[in-house]
Coordinates of C-alpha atoms in Angstrom, one line a residue:
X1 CA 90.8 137.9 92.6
X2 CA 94.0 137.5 90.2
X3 CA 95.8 138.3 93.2
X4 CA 94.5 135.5 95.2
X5 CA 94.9 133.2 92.3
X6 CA 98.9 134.0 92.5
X7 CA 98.8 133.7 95.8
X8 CA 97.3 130.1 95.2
X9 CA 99.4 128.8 92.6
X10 CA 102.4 129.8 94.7
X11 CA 101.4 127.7 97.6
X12 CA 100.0 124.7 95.2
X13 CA 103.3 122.7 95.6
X14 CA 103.6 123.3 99.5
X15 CA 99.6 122.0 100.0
X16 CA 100.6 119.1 97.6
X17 CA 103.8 118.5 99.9
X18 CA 101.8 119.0 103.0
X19 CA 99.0 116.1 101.7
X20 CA 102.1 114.2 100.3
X21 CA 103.9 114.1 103.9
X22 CA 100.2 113.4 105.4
X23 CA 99.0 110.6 103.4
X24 CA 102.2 109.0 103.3
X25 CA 102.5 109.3 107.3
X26 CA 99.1 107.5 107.1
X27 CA 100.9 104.9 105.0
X28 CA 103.2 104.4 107.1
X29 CA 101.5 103.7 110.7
X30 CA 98.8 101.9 109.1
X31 CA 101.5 99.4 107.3
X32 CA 103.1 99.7 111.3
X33 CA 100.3 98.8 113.0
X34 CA 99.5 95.4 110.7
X35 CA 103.0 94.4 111.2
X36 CA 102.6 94.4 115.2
X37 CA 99.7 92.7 114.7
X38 CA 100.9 90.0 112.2
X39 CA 103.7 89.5 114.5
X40 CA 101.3 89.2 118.1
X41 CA 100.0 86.2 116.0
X42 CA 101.1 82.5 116.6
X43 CA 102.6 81.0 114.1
X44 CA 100.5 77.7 113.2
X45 CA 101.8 74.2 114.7
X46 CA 102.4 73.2 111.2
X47 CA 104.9 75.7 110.8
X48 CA 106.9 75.2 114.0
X49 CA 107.2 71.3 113.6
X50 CA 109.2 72.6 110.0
X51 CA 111.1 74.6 112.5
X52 CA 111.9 71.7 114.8
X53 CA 112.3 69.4 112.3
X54 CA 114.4 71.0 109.4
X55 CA 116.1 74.1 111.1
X56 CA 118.0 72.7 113.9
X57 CA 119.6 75.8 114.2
X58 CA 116.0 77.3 115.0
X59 CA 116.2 74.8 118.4
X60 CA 119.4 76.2 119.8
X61 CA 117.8 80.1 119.9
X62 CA 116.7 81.1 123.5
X63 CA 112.8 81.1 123.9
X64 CA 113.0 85.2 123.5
X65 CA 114.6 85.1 119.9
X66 CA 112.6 81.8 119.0
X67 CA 109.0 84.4 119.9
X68 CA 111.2 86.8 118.0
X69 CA 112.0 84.7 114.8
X70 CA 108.0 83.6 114.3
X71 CA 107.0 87.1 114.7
X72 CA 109.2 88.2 112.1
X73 CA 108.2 85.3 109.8
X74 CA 104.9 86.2 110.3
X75 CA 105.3 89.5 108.7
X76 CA 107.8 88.3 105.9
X77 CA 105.5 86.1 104.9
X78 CA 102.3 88.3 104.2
X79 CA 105.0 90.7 102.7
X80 CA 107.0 88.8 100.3
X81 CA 105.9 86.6 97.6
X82 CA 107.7 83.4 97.1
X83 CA 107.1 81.8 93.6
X84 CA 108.1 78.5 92.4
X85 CA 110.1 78.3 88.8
X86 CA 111.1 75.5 86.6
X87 CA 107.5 73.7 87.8
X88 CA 108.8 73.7 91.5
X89 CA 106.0 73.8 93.7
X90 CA 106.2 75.6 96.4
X91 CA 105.3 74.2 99.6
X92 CA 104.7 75.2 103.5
X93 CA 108.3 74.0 103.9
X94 CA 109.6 76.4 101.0
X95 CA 108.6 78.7 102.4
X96 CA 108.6 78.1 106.5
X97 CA 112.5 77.4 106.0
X98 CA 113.6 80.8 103.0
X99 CA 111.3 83.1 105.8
X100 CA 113.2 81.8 109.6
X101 CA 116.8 81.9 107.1
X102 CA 116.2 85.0 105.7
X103 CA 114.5 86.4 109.6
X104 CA 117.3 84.7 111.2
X105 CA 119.3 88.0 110.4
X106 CA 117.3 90.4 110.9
X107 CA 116.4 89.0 114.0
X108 CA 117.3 92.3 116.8
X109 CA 118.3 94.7 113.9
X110 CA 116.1 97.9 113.9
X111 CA 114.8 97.7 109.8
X112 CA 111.9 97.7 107.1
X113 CA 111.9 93.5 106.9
X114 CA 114.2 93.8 103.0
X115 CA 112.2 96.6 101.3
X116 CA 112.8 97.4 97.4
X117 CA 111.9 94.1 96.9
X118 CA 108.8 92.1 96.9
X119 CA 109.3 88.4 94.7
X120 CA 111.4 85.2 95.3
X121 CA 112.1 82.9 92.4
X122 CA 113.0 79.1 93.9
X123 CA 114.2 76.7 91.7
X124 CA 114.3 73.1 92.2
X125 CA 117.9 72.8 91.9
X126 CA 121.2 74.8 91.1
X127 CA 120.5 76.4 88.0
X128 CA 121.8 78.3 84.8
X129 CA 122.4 82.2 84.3
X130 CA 123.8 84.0 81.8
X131 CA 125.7 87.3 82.2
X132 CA 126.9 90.0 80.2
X133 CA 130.1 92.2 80.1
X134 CA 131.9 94.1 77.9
X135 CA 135.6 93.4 77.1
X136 CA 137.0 96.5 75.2
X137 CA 135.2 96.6 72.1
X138 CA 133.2 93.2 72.9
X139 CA 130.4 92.5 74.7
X140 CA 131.2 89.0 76.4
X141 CA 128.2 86.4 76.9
X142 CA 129.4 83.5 79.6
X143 CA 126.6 81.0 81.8
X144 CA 127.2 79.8 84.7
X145 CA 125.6 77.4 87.3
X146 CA 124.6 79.4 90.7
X147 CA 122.6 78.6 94.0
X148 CA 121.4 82.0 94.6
X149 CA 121.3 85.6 93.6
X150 CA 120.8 88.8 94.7
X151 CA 119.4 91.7 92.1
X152 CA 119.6 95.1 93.1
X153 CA 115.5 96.6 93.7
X154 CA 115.2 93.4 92.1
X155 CA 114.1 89.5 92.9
X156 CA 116.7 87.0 95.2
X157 CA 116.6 83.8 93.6
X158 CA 117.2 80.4 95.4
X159 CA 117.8 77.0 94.3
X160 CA 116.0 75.0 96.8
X161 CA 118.7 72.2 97.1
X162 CA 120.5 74.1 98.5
X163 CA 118.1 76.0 101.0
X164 CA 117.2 72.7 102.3
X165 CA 121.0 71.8 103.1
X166 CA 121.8 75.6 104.3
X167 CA 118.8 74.6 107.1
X168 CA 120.1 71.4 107.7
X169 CA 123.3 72.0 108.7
X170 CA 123.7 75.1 110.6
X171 CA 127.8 74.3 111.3
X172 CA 129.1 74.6 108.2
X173 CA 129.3 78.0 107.4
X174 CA 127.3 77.9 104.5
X175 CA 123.8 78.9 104.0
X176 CA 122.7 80.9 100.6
X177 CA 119.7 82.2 102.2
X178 CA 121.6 84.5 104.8
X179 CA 124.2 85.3 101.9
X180 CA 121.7 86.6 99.2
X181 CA 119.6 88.3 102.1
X182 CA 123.2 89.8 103.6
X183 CA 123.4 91.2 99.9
X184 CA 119.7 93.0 100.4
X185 CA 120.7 94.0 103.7
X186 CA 123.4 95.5 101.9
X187 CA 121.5 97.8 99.7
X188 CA 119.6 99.1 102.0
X189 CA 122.7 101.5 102.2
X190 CA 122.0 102.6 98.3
X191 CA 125.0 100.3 96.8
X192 CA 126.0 96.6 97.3
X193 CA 129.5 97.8 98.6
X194 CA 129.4 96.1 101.7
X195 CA 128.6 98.8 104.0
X196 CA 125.5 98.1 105.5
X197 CA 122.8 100.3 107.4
X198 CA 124.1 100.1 110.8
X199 CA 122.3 100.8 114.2
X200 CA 124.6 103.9 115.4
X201 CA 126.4 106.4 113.4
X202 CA 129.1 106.3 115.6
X203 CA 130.1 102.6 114.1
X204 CA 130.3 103.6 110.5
X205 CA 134.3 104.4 111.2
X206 CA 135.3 101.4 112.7
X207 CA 133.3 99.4 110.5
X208 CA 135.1 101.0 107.6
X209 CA 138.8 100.3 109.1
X210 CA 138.3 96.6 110.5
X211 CA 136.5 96.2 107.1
X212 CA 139.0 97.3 105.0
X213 CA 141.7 95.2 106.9
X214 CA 140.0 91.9 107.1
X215 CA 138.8 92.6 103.2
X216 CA 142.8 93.4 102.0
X217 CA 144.0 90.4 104.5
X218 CA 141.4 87.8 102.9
X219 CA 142.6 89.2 99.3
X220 CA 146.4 88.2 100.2
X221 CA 145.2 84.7 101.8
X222 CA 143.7 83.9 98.6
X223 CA 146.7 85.2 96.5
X224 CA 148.9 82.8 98.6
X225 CA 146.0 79.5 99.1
X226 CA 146.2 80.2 102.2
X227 CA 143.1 78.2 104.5
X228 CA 140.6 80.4 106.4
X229 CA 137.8 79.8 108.5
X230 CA 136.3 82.5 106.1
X231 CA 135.3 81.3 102.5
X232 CA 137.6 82.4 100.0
X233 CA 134.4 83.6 97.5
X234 CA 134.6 86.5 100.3
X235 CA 137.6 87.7 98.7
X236 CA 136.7 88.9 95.3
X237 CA 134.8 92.1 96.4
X238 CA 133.8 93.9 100.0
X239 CA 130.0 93.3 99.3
X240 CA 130.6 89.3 98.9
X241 CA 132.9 89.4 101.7
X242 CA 129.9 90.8 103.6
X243 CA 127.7 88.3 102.8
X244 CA 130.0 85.7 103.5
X245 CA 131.1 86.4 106.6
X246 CA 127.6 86.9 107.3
X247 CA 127.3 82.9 106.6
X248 CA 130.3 82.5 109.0
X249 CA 128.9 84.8 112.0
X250 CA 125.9 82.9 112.1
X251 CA 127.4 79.1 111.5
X252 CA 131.0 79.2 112.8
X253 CA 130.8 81.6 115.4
X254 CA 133.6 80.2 117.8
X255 CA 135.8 80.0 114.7
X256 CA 135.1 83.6 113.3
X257 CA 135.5 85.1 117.1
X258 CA 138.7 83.1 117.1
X259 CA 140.3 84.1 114.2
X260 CA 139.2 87.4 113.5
X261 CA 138.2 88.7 116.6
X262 CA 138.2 92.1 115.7
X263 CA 135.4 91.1 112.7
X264 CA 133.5 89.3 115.4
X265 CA 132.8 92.1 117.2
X266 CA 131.5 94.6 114.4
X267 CA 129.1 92.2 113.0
X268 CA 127.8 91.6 116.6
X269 CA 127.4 94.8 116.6
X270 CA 126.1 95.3 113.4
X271 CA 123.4 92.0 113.5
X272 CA 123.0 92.8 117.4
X273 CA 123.8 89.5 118.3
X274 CA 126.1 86.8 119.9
X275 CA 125.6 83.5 118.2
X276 CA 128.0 82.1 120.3
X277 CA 125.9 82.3 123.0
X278 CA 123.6 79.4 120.6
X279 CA 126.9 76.7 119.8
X280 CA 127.9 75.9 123.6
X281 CA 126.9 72.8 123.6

């Protein structure tokens, strides 16, 4: 008997492992299978007209990505709350146009639709933050005004002026929806360093050396005033510069493939897209 109770308490943390691996499995598929079925289901009229109406950029995708897109929404949408701060109410609209922005980049990437994270916090309008660092001995309190932000495991805020003009104009290479979704993308990879989860391990390496290039290049262009078809913001560390030539991939195409050809093609790669293909008109 005491024998057989050893024998027991020696295999208690394999069975709770085994049931661990099996319930989780479970987990899994079933939280699988509602996702192919949320994304089988049409998206209601009301939603497409937003679409039409207030996401031009929506219009220029093929008829395969546009199925794609809603199908995506779908799922975002049942998984992610959106809540409205400052009083702002949050309409079908609020949240038609953060869902196709934030889908828009995940569109053929192979992912878990921005897991970690469940909330977004919209504000009306550009809003206030403070921050905190330490200088030496000091710890330094400064506010600032910001459209969007990106906590890590934590919420993205939005302010919704400028979600509304990000889906409005899909030409000017910048849209804080993609670029605080860029920074979840991001993470994905453990650390905002802009090194995101990509589809093969065989890119990692180039991604690392065109990466590095473009990032050091960008740094000097600043450092000089140079002009760029790529935001300046994207110089003051590799995980903005990710997000921010995320924003350029996806609204300057023609410009980005121009200039930096060789960046072109790794986040083609790495988004498994050519939006290109979308401006040619």
């Amino acid at each position: 008997m005491r024998q057989n109770l050893i024998y027991f308490l020696l295999s208690l943390p394999i069975l709770i492992m085994l049931a661990w691996f099996y319930f989780d499995k479970r987990k899994i598929k079933s939280r699988e299978l509602k996702r192919i079925k949320l994304q089988a289901q049409p998206l209601p009229p009301e939603y497409v007209h937003i679409l039409q109406t207030k996401f031009p950029l929506y219009s220029r995708l093929p008829s395969d990505l546009q199925r794609t897109l809603k199908g995506h929404m779908q799922v975002f949408l049942a998984e992610k709350d959106i809540i409205g701060r400052g009083d702002f109410e949050v309409t079908d609209t609020v949240r038609v146009l953060i869902a196709a922005q934030a889908c828009l980049l995940i569109l053929n990437r192979p992912g878990n639709y921005y897991p970690g994270f469940r909330s977004i916090l919209v504000y009306p309008e550009t809003y206030v933050a403070n921050s905190t660092h330490r200088d030496g001995m000091l710890q330094v309190t400064a506010t600032s005004t910001r459209a969007g932000e990106s906590w890590q495991r934590g919420p993205v805020i939005l302010a919704w002026d400028h979600v509304l003009q990000g889906a409005r104009d899909s030409r000017d290479g910048h849209n804080v929806v993609m670029h605080e979704f860029a920074h979840k993308l991001d993470e994905e990879n453990a650390a905002m360093d802009g090194l995101p989860l990509l589809p093969t391990p065989e890119q990692y390496k180039q991604w690392s050396e065109v990466l590095n290039a473009e990032f050091i290049l960008q740094q000097q262009k600043l450092a000089d005033g140079a002009d760029d078809v790529i935001d300046s913001y994207g110089a003051t560390s590799p995980a903005e510069f990710f997000a921010v030539v995320t924003e350029t991939f996806f609204e300057k195409p023609h410009q980005l493939a121009h200039r930096h050809p060789k960046l072109y093609e790794q986040f083609k790669q790495c988004y498994l897209l050519d939006p290109k293909e979308w401006f040619t008109g």
